[in-house]
Short mmCIF file of C-alpha atoms and ligand atoms in Angstrom, two decimals:
data_model
loop_
_atom_site.label_atom_id
_atom_site.label_comp_id
_atom_site.label_asym_id
_atom_site.label_seq_id
_atom_site.Cartn_x
_atom_site.Cartn_y
_atom_site.Cartn_z
CA MET E 308 20.50 23.44 22.57
CA LYS E 309 23.35 25.42 22.81
CA LYS E 310 27.17 24.05 24.42
CA ASN E 311 28.73 24.44 27.36
CA ASN E 312 30.52 27.63 26.31
CA SER E 313 31.67 29.52 30.02
CA PRO E 314 33.01 33.15 29.58
CA TRP E 315 36.16 31.76 32.05
CA ILE E 316 37.36 29.02 29.83
CA TYR E 317 36.91 31.01 26.92
CA GLN E 318 39.42 33.30 28.73
CA LEU E 319 41.53 30.87 29.14
CA LYS E 320 44.12 31.17 26.39
CA ARG E 321 47.75 28.39 27.53
CA THR E 322 48.78 26.87 24.79
CA VAL E 323 52.33 24.21 26.65
CA PHE E 324 50.07 22.28 28.73
CA PHE E 325 51.69 20.44 32.20
CA PRO E 326 52.74 16.85 31.09
CA VAL E 327 50.68 13.24 31.80
CA ALA E 328 52.77 11.58 34.43
CA HIS E 329 54.50 8.26 34.15
CA GLY E 330 56.55 6.43 35.59
CA ASP E 331 57.42 5.56 39.27
CA LEU E 332 57.08 9.30 41.49
CA CYS E 333 57.80 9.80 44.88
CA THR E 334 56.74 12.59 46.51
CA ASP E 335 55.48 14.40 49.97
CA ILE E 336 52.25 15.23 49.54
CA THR E 337 49.94 14.73 46.21
CA ILE E 338 47.16 16.95 45.58
CA VAL E 339 44.46 16.17 42.95
CA GLY E 340 42.28 17.82 41.07
CA GLY E 341 43.42 21.53 39.66
CA GLY E 342 40.96 23.60 40.66
CA ILE E 343 40.66 26.29 42.86
CA ALA E 344 40.67 23.88 46.00
CA GLY E 345 43.65 22.11 44.53
CA ILE E 346 45.61 25.72 43.30
CA ALA E 347 45.11 27.42 46.75
CA THR E 348 46.10 23.41 48.30
CA ALA E 349 49.61 24.10 46.87
CA PHE E 350 50.25 27.78 46.90
CA PHE E 351 49.70 27.29 50.42
CA LEU E 352 51.40 23.85 50.78
CA LEU E 353 54.63 26.12 48.68
CA THR E 354 54.62 28.90 50.72
CA THR E 355 54.69 27.64 54.16
CA THR E 356 56.61 24.68 53.66
CA ASP E 357 59.55 23.18 52.52
CA LYS E 358 57.18 19.38 51.35
CA LYS E 359 57.60 18.30 47.64
CA VAL E 360 54.10 18.47 46.32
CA THR E 361 52.79 17.47 43.08
CA LEU E 362 49.56 18.44 41.53
CA ILE E 363 47.62 16.01 39.60
CA GLU E 364 44.20 17.18 37.44
CA ALA E 365 42.71 14.69 35.10
CA ASN E 366 42.34 17.20 33.13
CA LYS E 367 42.95 20.68 32.53
CA ILE E 368 43.87 22.84 35.47
CA ALA E 369 40.71 25.33 36.08
CA ARG E 370 38.08 23.22 33.96
CA GLY E 371 35.63 21.99 36.69
CA ALA E 372 33.48 23.89 38.70
CA THR E 373 36.02 26.85 38.92
CA GLY E 374 35.69 27.08 35.34
CA HIS E 375 31.68 27.14 35.39
CA ASN E 376 30.89 29.02 38.10
CA ALA E 377 29.29 32.81 38.71
CA GLY E 378 32.93 34.49 38.71
CA GLN E 379 31.46 35.98 41.90
CA VAL E 380 33.71 35.91 45.55
CA VAL E 381 30.92 35.89 48.56
CA SER E 382 31.89 34.95 52.35
CA TYR E 383 28.12 34.18 52.91
CA PHE E 384 27.50 30.55 53.45
CA GLU E 385 24.68 28.70 51.61
CA ARG E 386 22.63 27.79 54.55
CA SER E 387 21.85 30.95 57.50
CA PHE E 388 23.76 31.24 59.65
CA ALA E 389 21.72 31.06 63.15
CA ASP E 390 21.21 27.86 61.69
CA ILE E 391 25.10 26.84 61.25
CA VAL E 392 25.28 28.58 65.08
CA SER E 393 22.51 25.62 66.65
CA GLU E 394 24.22 23.50 64.95
CA PHE E 395 27.61 24.23 66.37
CA GLY E 396 27.36 27.15 68.64
CA LEU E 397 28.14 29.75 68.80
CA GLU E 398 32.02 29.73 68.77
CA LYS E 399 32.52 27.74 66.41
CA ALA E 400 29.94 28.95 63.98
CA GLY E 401 31.32 32.67 64.86
CA GLU E 402 34.94 31.66 63.30
CA ALA E 403 34.33 29.61 60.68
CA GLN E 404 32.63 33.17 59.05
CA LYS E 405 34.94 35.09 60.51
CA SER E 406 38.10 32.27 58.52
CA ILE E 407 35.86 32.82 55.81
CA GLU E 408 36.08 36.13 55.49
CA ASP E 409 39.84 36.77 56.26
CA SER E 410 40.08 34.29 53.43
CA TRP E 411 39.68 37.82 50.90
CA MET E 412 43.62 38.06 53.05
CA LEU E 413 44.14 34.65 51.52
CA LEU E 414 42.55 35.55 48.35
CA ASP E 415 44.64 38.86 48.05
CA GLN E 416 48.03 36.82 49.38
CA MET E 417 47.72 34.69 46.15
CA TYR E 418 47.25 37.23 43.90
CA THR E 419 49.83 40.18 44.91
CA VAL E 420 52.90 37.01 45.15
CA ALA E 421 52.02 35.20 42.45
CA GLY E 422 52.54 39.08 40.72
CA LEU E 423 49.22 39.06 39.70
CA SER E 424 47.28 41.75 37.39
CA ILE E 425 43.96 40.29 35.54
CA PRO E 426 40.93 42.28 36.63
CA PHE E 427 39.55 41.78 40.37
CA SER E 428 36.44 43.72 41.21
CA ARG E 429 35.27 44.98 45.04
CA PHE E 430 32.89 46.36 46.00
CA ILE E 431 29.63 45.93 48.07
CA GLY E 432 27.11 43.89 46.54
CA HIS E 433 23.55 43.53 47.36
CA ALA E 434 20.66 41.07 48.40
CA GLY E 435 17.07 41.27 47.67
CA LEU E 436 14.48 40.05 49.92
CA SER E 437 11.36 39.53 49.59
CA SER E 438 8.73 38.41 52.19
CA TYR E 439 8.45 38.88 55.30
CA ASP E 440 10.08 35.06 56.32
CA GLN E 441 13.23 36.00 54.11
CA VAL E 442 13.81 39.79 56.93
CA ILE E 443 13.10 37.23 60.37
CA THR E 444 15.51 35.05 59.39
CA HIS E 445 17.99 37.51 57.42
CA LEU E 446 17.46 39.42 61.07
CA LYS E 447 17.88 36.28 63.17
CA ASP E 448 21.00 36.01 61.48
CA THR E 449 22.13 39.66 62.41
CA VAL E 450 21.75 38.85 65.24
CA CYS E 451 23.75 36.06 65.67
CA ARG E 452 26.51 38.15 64.39
CA GLN E 453 26.18 40.81 66.40
CA GLN E 454 26.52 37.50 69.19
CA ALA E 455 29.76 36.26 67.90
CA ARG E 456 31.32 40.10 67.02
CA LEU E 457 31.75 39.63 63.28
CA PRO E 458 30.68 43.05 61.39
CA LEU E 459 27.24 43.71 60.29
CA GLU E 460 25.95 43.77 56.78
CA THR E 461 23.74 46.67 56.30
CA PHE E 462 19.72 46.61 56.46
CA ARG E 463 17.66 48.30 54.64
CA ILE E 464 14.02 47.44 54.46
CA SER E 465 11.69 49.21 52.54
CA GLU E 466 8.98 51.76 54.00
CA LYS E 467 6.27 50.53 51.87
CA ALA E 468 7.20 46.91 52.94
CA PRO E 469 3.48 45.30 53.78
CA PHE E 470 4.66 43.73 56.57
CA LEU E 471 6.95 46.03 58.47
CA LYS E 472 4.67 47.20 61.59
CA ASP E 473 4.91 43.08 62.08
CA ILE E 474 9.05 43.12 62.66
CA PRO E 475 9.56 42.27 66.20
CA ASN E 476 10.92 45.29 67.69
CA GLU E 477 13.62 42.79 69.56
CA TYR E 478 15.01 43.65 65.68
CA SER E 479 15.39 47.63 65.71
CA GLY E 480 18.17 49.16 65.65
CA LEU E 481 19.45 46.20 63.76
CA TYR E 482 17.82 47.34 59.96
CA GLU E 483 17.05 50.78 58.67
CA VAL E 484 14.63 51.96 57.07
CA VAL E 485 14.21 54.14 54.01
CA PRO E 486 12.37 54.88 50.79
CA HIS E 487 10.72 52.25 48.27
CA ASP E 488 12.93 54.42 45.50
CA LYS E 489 16.43 52.95 47.33
CA VAL E 490 15.73 49.21 47.26
CA ARG E 491 15.05 49.46 43.81
CA SER E 492 18.30 51.50 42.71
CA LEU E 493 20.29 48.85 44.86
CA LEU E 494 19.28 46.12 43.40
CA GLU E 495 19.20 47.36 40.06
CA SER E 496 15.21 45.88 39.52
CA LYS E 497 12.13 47.67 38.46
CA ASP E 498 10.65 44.81 39.95
CA ASP E 499 8.39 46.30 42.81
CA SER E 500 8.38 42.68 44.03
CA PHE E 501 11.70 43.32 46.62
CA ASN E 502 11.24 45.12 50.16
CA ALA E 503 14.61 44.67 51.92
CA VAL E 504 17.97 45.34 50.49
CA ILE E 505 21.50 43.71 52.79
CA SER E 506 24.85 44.30 51.47
CA TYR E 507 28.14 43.54 51.87
CA GLN E 508 31.64 42.69 50.35
CA LYS E 509 31.77 41.28 46.79
CA GLY E 510 33.99 40.52 44.51
CA CYS E 511 34.37 39.40 40.97
CA LEU E 512 37.40 36.95 39.78
CA ASN E 513 37.22 34.80 36.79
CA SER E 514 38.28 32.07 39.01
CA ALA E 515 39.60 29.81 36.62
CA LEU E 516 42.11 32.68 35.40
CA PHE E 517 43.53 33.43 38.67
CA CYS E 518 44.02 29.28 39.12
CA GLU E 519 46.13 29.02 35.91
CA GLU E 520 47.92 31.75 35.85
CA VAL E 521 48.47 30.87 39.87
CA ALA E 522 49.47 27.39 38.47
CA LEU E 523 52.11 28.96 36.11
CA TYR E 524 53.64 31.14 39.08
CA LEU E 525 54.32 28.19 41.38
CA HIS E 526 55.45 26.16 38.54
CA ASN E 527 57.94 28.49 37.80
CA THR E 528 58.92 29.66 41.17
CA TYR E 529 59.03 26.06 43.02
CA PRO E 530 60.84 24.45 39.97
CA ASP E 531 62.08 21.84 42.09
CA ARG E 532 59.43 21.25 44.17
CA PHE E 533 56.67 21.70 42.44
CA SER E 534 55.35 19.20 39.92
CA VAL E 535 51.93 19.17 37.93
CA TYR E 536 50.32 16.76 35.85
CA GLU E 537 47.95 17.14 33.12
CA ASP E 538 45.56 15.20 31.55
CA THR E 539 46.21 12.76 34.10
CA MET E 540 43.13 10.62 35.87
CA VAL E 541 43.56 9.24 39.47
CA GLY E 542 41.42 5.12 39.53
CA LYS E 543 43.15 4.46 42.78
CA VAL E 544 44.02 5.55 46.27
CA VAL E 545 46.08 2.57 48.17
CA LEU E 546 46.38 4.16 51.45
CA LYS E 547 49.21 2.41 54.23
CA ASP E 548 49.32 3.46 58.30
CA THR E 549 52.33 6.55 57.17
CA HIS E 550 51.86 6.85 53.63
CA ALA E 551 49.28 5.75 49.97
CA LEU E 552 50.13 4.67 46.55
CA LEU E 553 47.82 6.72 43.80
CA ASP E 554 47.07 4.13 40.26
CA VAL E 555 47.55 7.08 38.20
CA GLY E 556 47.05 5.13 33.87
CA ASN E 557 50.18 5.01 33.51
CA ALA E 558 51.99 5.70 36.65
CA THR E 559 52.52 5.21 40.32
CA ILE E 560 52.49 7.67 42.48
CA GLU E 561 54.55 6.99 46.45
CA THR E 562 52.87 10.18 48.79
CA ASP E 563 53.70 10.45 52.69
CA LYS E 564 50.01 12.60 52.67
CA VAL E 565 47.17 12.99 49.67
CA VAL E 566 44.10 15.17 49.51
CA LEU E 567 41.68 15.06 47.49
CA CYS E 568 40.69 18.37 46.34
CA THR E 569 38.25 16.83 43.70
CA ASN E 570 35.44 18.79 44.90
CA GLY E 571 33.16 15.27 45.75
CA PHE E 572 33.06 13.13 42.95
CA ASP E 573 35.22 10.99 39.38
CA THR E 574 35.98 8.09 39.31
CA LEU E 575 38.15 8.16 41.86
CA THR E 576 38.83 3.97 44.11
CA ILE E 577 39.71 4.77 48.56
CA PHE E 578 41.09 0.98 49.80
CA ASN E 579 42.35 1.90 52.92
CA GLU E 580 44.71 -1.12 53.51
CA SER E 581 44.97 -0.31 57.69
CA GLY E 582 41.57 0.07 58.12
CA LEU E 583 37.21 0.72 57.98
CA ASP E 584 36.77 1.63 54.86
CA ILE E 585 36.45 4.96 53.83
CA ASP E 586 35.51 4.37 50.05
CA THR E 587 31.50 4.29 50.05
CA ARG E 588 31.00 6.85 52.68
CA PHE E 589 33.20 9.44 50.38
CA HIS E 590 31.27 8.88 47.53
CA HIS E 591 27.56 8.52 48.72
CA ASP E 592 27.33 11.58 50.95
CA ILE E 593 27.79 14.23 48.08
CA LYS E 594 24.20 15.59 46.52
CA ALA E 595 24.79 16.73 42.84
CA THR E 596 23.77 19.91 41.23
CA ILE E 597 24.27 21.43 37.66
CA GLY E 598 23.74 25.60 38.03
CA TYR E 599 22.65 26.84 34.25
CA MET E 600 24.05 30.51 34.25
CA SER E 601 24.22 32.47 30.83
CA GLY E 602 25.67 36.14 30.08
CA TYR E 603 25.70 38.54 27.26
CA LEU E 604 28.31 41.36 26.78
CA GLU E 605 26.79 45.48 27.84
CA ASP E 606 28.60 48.59 27.13
CA MET E 607 30.75 48.98 29.12
CA ASN E 608 29.22 52.74 31.23
CA LYS E 609 28.11 50.96 34.88
CA PRO E 610 30.37 49.52 37.79
CA PRO E 611 30.96 46.24 38.63
CA ILE E 612 28.35 45.12 41.47
CA ALA E 613 26.93 41.39 42.50
CA ILE E 614 23.54 41.32 43.23
CA SER E 615 21.67 38.05 44.06
CA TYR E 616 17.52 38.33 44.28
CA PHE E 617 15.53 36.16 46.81
CA THR E 618 12.34 35.94 43.85
CA ASN E 619 10.57 33.71 45.23
CA PRO E 620 8.60 34.86 48.29
CA ASP E 621 8.32 31.02 49.82
CA ALA E 622 12.45 30.53 49.07
CA SER E 623 14.72 29.94 52.14
CA SER E 624 18.14 30.45 52.69
CA GLU E 625 19.13 27.14 51.30
CA ASP E 626 16.92 27.54 48.08
CA PRO E 627 18.12 28.57 44.98
CA TYR E 628 17.70 32.12 43.60
CA PHE E 629 19.34 33.77 40.79
CA TYR E 630 22.13 35.72 41.05
CA PHE E 631 23.61 38.56 38.59
CA THR E 632 26.78 39.84 38.51
CA ARG E 633 27.84 42.64 36.09
CA ARG E 634 32.16 43.39 35.91
CA PRO E 635 34.32 43.92 32.54
CA TYR E 636 35.48 41.71 30.39
CA GLU E 637 37.86 41.52 27.16
CA TYR E 638 35.75 39.32 25.00
CA SER E 639 38.62 39.83 21.81
CA ALA E 640 41.76 41.69 21.83
CA GLY E 641 41.51 45.06 22.76
CA SER E 642 37.77 45.20 23.02
CA THR E 643 36.39 45.63 26.86
CA LYS E 644 32.44 45.15 27.80
CA ASN E 645 30.54 44.37 30.40
CA LEU E 646 29.83 41.00 31.06
CA ILE E 647 26.30 40.67 33.03
CA SER E 648 26.21 37.43 33.44
CA ILE E 649 23.17 35.69 35.88
CA GLY E 650 22.23 32.30 36.78
CA GLY E 651 19.61 30.59 39.07
CA PRO E 652 18.00 27.46 37.58
CA GLU E 653 19.36 24.20 39.03
CA VAL E 654 18.94 20.55 38.50
CA SER E 655 19.30 17.75 40.92
CA LEU E 656 21.49 15.10 39.52
CA GLU E 657 20.31 11.04 41.22
CA ASP E 658 23.26 10.11 39.92
CA LYS E 659 26.27 12.37 40.14
CA MET E 660 28.25 10.13 37.17
CA ALA E 661 25.58 11.04 35.35
CA TYR E 662 26.74 14.77 34.42
CA SER E 663 29.51 15.84 31.44
CA ARG E 664 31.17 19.00 30.84
CA ASP E 665 29.57 18.29 27.35
CA LEU E 666 26.57 17.17 28.18
CA LEU E 667 24.43 20.83 25.92
CA TYR E 668 22.81 24.06 27.67
CA PRO E 669 18.35 23.23 27.87
CA ASP E 670 16.53 25.68 25.86
CA SER E 671 14.79 25.61 29.15
CA ALA E 672 17.27 27.45 31.29
CA GLN E 673 17.78 30.02 29.10
CA GLU E 674 14.33 30.68 29.15
CA THR E 675 13.76 31.58 32.05
CA ILE E 676 17.22 33.70 32.46
CA ASP E 677 15.79 35.57 30.45
CA THR E 678 11.90 35.87 32.03
CA PHE E 679 13.79 36.70 35.01
CA ILE E 680 16.45 39.31 33.79
CA LYS E 681 13.81 41.28 31.58
CA SER E 682 11.37 41.03 34.28
CA VAL E 683 14.06 42.14 36.49
CA TYR E 684 16.90 43.87 35.86
CA GLU E 685 16.79 47.70 34.44
CA LEU E 686 16.51 46.84 30.37
CA ASP E 687 13.98 47.03 28.08
CA PRO E 688 11.32 44.22 28.17
CA ASN E 689 11.75 44.07 23.65
CA LYS E 690 15.04 43.86 24.16
CA LYS E 691 16.49 41.17 22.42
CA ILE E 692 19.35 39.45 24.26
CA ASP E 693 22.26 38.02 22.15
CA TYR E 694 23.29 35.94 24.82
CA GLN E 695 27.53 35.18 23.43
CA PHE E 696 27.87 32.69 27.12
CA THR E 697 26.00 29.49 28.44
CA TRP E 698 27.08 27.29 31.24
CA HIS E 699 26.81 24.90 33.16
CA GLY E 700 28.69 23.45 36.19
CA LEU E 701 28.81 21.32 39.33
CA MET E 702 27.88 22.10 42.52
CA GLY E 703 28.73 19.06 44.78
CA TYR E 704 27.19 19.29 48.73
CA THR E 705 27.96 17.67 51.95
CA PRO E 706 24.56 16.69 53.67
CA ASN E 707 24.94 20.03 56.30
CA LEU E 708 26.00 22.34 53.21
CA ILE E 709 29.35 23.08 54.60
CA ARG E 710 33.20 22.11 53.24
CA ARG E 711 35.05 18.90 54.28
CA ILE E 712 38.58 20.44 55.46
CA GLY E 713 41.71 18.28 57.46
CA PHE E 714 42.58 14.62 57.79
CA GLU E 715 39.68 12.12 56.85
CA PRO E 716 39.21 10.73 60.51
CA LYS E 717 40.29 7.12 59.57
CA ASN E 718 43.94 7.04 58.47
CA PRO E 719 45.08 11.06 58.31
CA VAL E 720 47.01 9.94 55.03
CA LEU E 721 44.45 11.67 53.21
CA MET E 722 42.72 14.70 53.25
CA TYR E 723 40.06 16.72 52.42
CA ASN E 724 39.50 19.98 51.17
CA LEU E 725 36.28 19.07 48.51
CA GLY E 726 32.21 19.18 48.48
CA CYS E 727 32.25 22.63 46.25
CA ASN E 728 28.72 23.83 47.21
CA GLY E 729 27.21 26.21 45.23
CA VAL E 730 29.13 29.15 47.20
CA GLY E 731 33.25 28.31 46.57
CA ILE E 732 36.13 30.23 45.98
CA LEU E 733 36.81 31.96 49.62
CA PRO E 734 36.06 28.65 51.14
CA SER E 735 38.41 26.42 48.71
CA VAL E 736 41.36 29.30 49.06
CA PHE E 737 40.43 28.84 53.00
CA GLY E 738 40.87 25.04 52.71
CA GLY E 739 44.21 25.43 51.26
CA LYS E 740 45.34 27.46 53.62
CA ARG E 741 43.94 25.23 56.62
CA ILE E 742 45.72 21.92 54.51
CA ALA E 743 49.11 24.04 55.41
CA ASP E 744 47.84 24.59 58.35
CA LEU E 745 47.07 20.93 59.28
CA VAL E 746 50.31 19.73 58.18
CA ASN E 747 52.68 22.86 59.95
CA GLY E 748 51.06 20.88 63.30
CA SER E 749 47.83 22.69 64.12
CA THR E 750 45.16 20.90 65.97
CA ASP E 751 42.35 23.57 66.68
CA SER E 752 38.82 22.11 65.93
CA THR E 753 36.86 23.79 62.94
CA ILE E 754 33.41 22.87 61.79
CA PHE E 755 35.14 22.03 58.96
CA ASP E 756 36.82 19.06 60.37
CA PRO E 757 35.96 15.33 58.02
CA GLN E 758 33.14 13.39 60.71
C1 LIG K 1458 26.79 27.57 38.05
C2 LIG K 1458 27.86 27.46 39.42
C3 LIG K 1458 27.73 29.05 40.03
C4 LIG K 1458 28.67 28.81 41.10
N1 LIG K 1458 29.23 30.31 41.23
C5 LIG K 1458 29.67 30.88 42.64
C6 LIG K 1458 30.00 32.01 42.96
O1 LIG K 1458 29.31 32.83 41.41
N2 LIG K 1458 31.08 31.88 43.54
C7 LIG K 1458 31.59 31.42 44.55
O2 LIG K 1458 32.55 31.24 45.28
N3 LIG K 1458 31.47 29.77 43.90
C8 LIG K 1458 30.40 29.63 42.51
N4 LIG K 1458 29.97 27.95 42.38
C9 LIG K 1458 31.06 27.52 43.63
C10 LIG K 1458 32.17 26.78 42.62
O3 LIG K 1458 32.77 27.66 41.90
C11 LIG K 1458 33.24 25.65 43.63
O4 LIG K 1458 32.69 25.69 45.06
C12 LIG K 1458 34.49 26.14 43.48
O5 LIG K 1458 35.43 26.14 41.68
C13 LIG K 1458 35.47 24.13 43.58
O6 LIG K 1458 37.01 24.52 43.52
P1 LIG K 1458 37.17 22.78 43.34
O7 LIG K 1458 38.50 23.09 43.70
O8 LIG K 1458 36.76 21.89 44.33
O9 LIG K 1458 36.27 22.09 41.81
P2 LIG K 1458 36.34 21.39 40.94
O10 LIG K 1458 36.66 23.22 40.16
O11 LIG K 1458 35.46 21.35 39.91
O12 LIG K 1458 37.69 21.54 40.53
C14 LIG K 1458 37.69 19.71 41.14
C15 LIG K 1458 39.22 18.82 40.37
O13 LIG K 1458 39.49 17.51 40.43
C16 LIG K 1458 39.98 17.23 39.48
N5 LIG K 1458 39.08 15.32 39.25
C17 LIG K 1458 38.63 15.55 40.01
N6 LIG K 1458 38.74 13.92 40.58
C18 LIG K 1458 40.48 13.70 40.32
C19 LIG K 1458 40.54 12.32 39.46
N7 LIG K 1458 40.13 11.51 39.97
N8 LIG K 1458 42.26 12.97 39.09
C20 LIG K 1458 42.56 13.97 38.65
N9 LIG K 1458 42.06 14.91 38.63
C21 LIG K 1458 40.47 14.78 39.36
C22 LIG K 1458 38.14 17.38 37.86
O14 LIG K 1458 38.61 17.95 36.73
C23 LIG K 1458 38.20 19.15 38.24
O15 LIG K 1458 39.30 19.74 37.53
C24 LIG K 1458 29.58 28.23 41.31
C25 LIG K 1458 29.26 26.95 41.04
C26 LIG K 1458 29.11 26.50 39.41
C27 LIG K 1458 28.52 24.95 39.30
#
């Protein structure tokens, strides 16, 4: 068994940290959690309001899921789009999908305004489908995207797909039939079981390094309005009619609003003095899953890419799949290689408090990843791969797999930008902007509103 050793945390070189909170503090808005959700929320609150913002992080910034993910920037939900349309209607689902896709611009805005120069690769990425059912599910999504006037993903089906003739005529025009070699080359795969490829904009970013740098930028730019405290756990939130009191160990914070960007977990208790109980639901309706990943270094002789592989023909959009990225990575000063990182194995946790970032990385996850990469990716199957990185992180799934962003209906002093899900970078950034819009008085509704 190996240690939890993430390539994103490995690249964090900060030696000076933010202080621990103590004493009585007073602020307009307190953000709890310093992952990408908390940092994006701070960014948009500071850049679009004149509020005083305080960010409290139990550990160090970006050591949660943000420091233990796959670092792929993607705009899909982990649920079929057609399914989201059937729950929320075409208009609301279309707006939600568009707002996640527009969050590329918000991410760019954060990157540019903060003056960053860390690697951020963009390209057309791919997903390989193996079965008829997967193809039909994605074609149904394509129909809904077309109806919602969203840009369409490029859909290619192999001329050798055994089910090509069975695809109903209603989908003709939504996909292109291509030589099988095209499927193989887009997926960079020697595995012939993939019969179709969908392609769309994707990217790669070390979201932990991104957060750290944006936090430093905000701290330097807004010294009178932005305070950050690290190693400071919020234990209790007491909600009053007009404000909240936060118990943070050696400090008490009085705040007009509190935004939970906690990924949905941890040891926080919520007392709502002005009405109904909030605490129980908050703690019980997020399902926890550990995602395992491994990474190794190669010569930098291929461009960055992100590819998902639905290797299991029976897998639905909600089931685990393998995800692969390749990106330039500075492992040691002056030596840039390609980092190949692969994720896929997952374990559901009955008790989310049982998760610790210090848990060892199981050999079984490593073996699953090693078998996958040797059978699918263009690689010498006999090569012994030296995995420099093996890591795991916690994914939180709301019951409907949609991130929760907005006011707590029972007391709007409390707000949320959480419910991580396995795809959370763009949704967290969107959530940060949405929180700022709500604080600025926006009244429109979205599928992300807490129910
Ligand atoms: C293995 C894996 C792979 C993934 N791959 C991708 C991917 O490729 N693309 C993608 O878009 N998403 C991916 N995700 C999901 C993505 O990483 C998350 O959705 C995103 O990082 C969530 O950010 P967050 O800020 O909400 O949570 P976190 O980064 O977990 O931050 C929450 C923070 O809150 C702090 N906190 C919690 N409770 C308290 C408290 N009481 N007091 C103070 N602080 C507290 C925690 O210490 C933590 O730092 C992946 C996740 C995992 C685990």
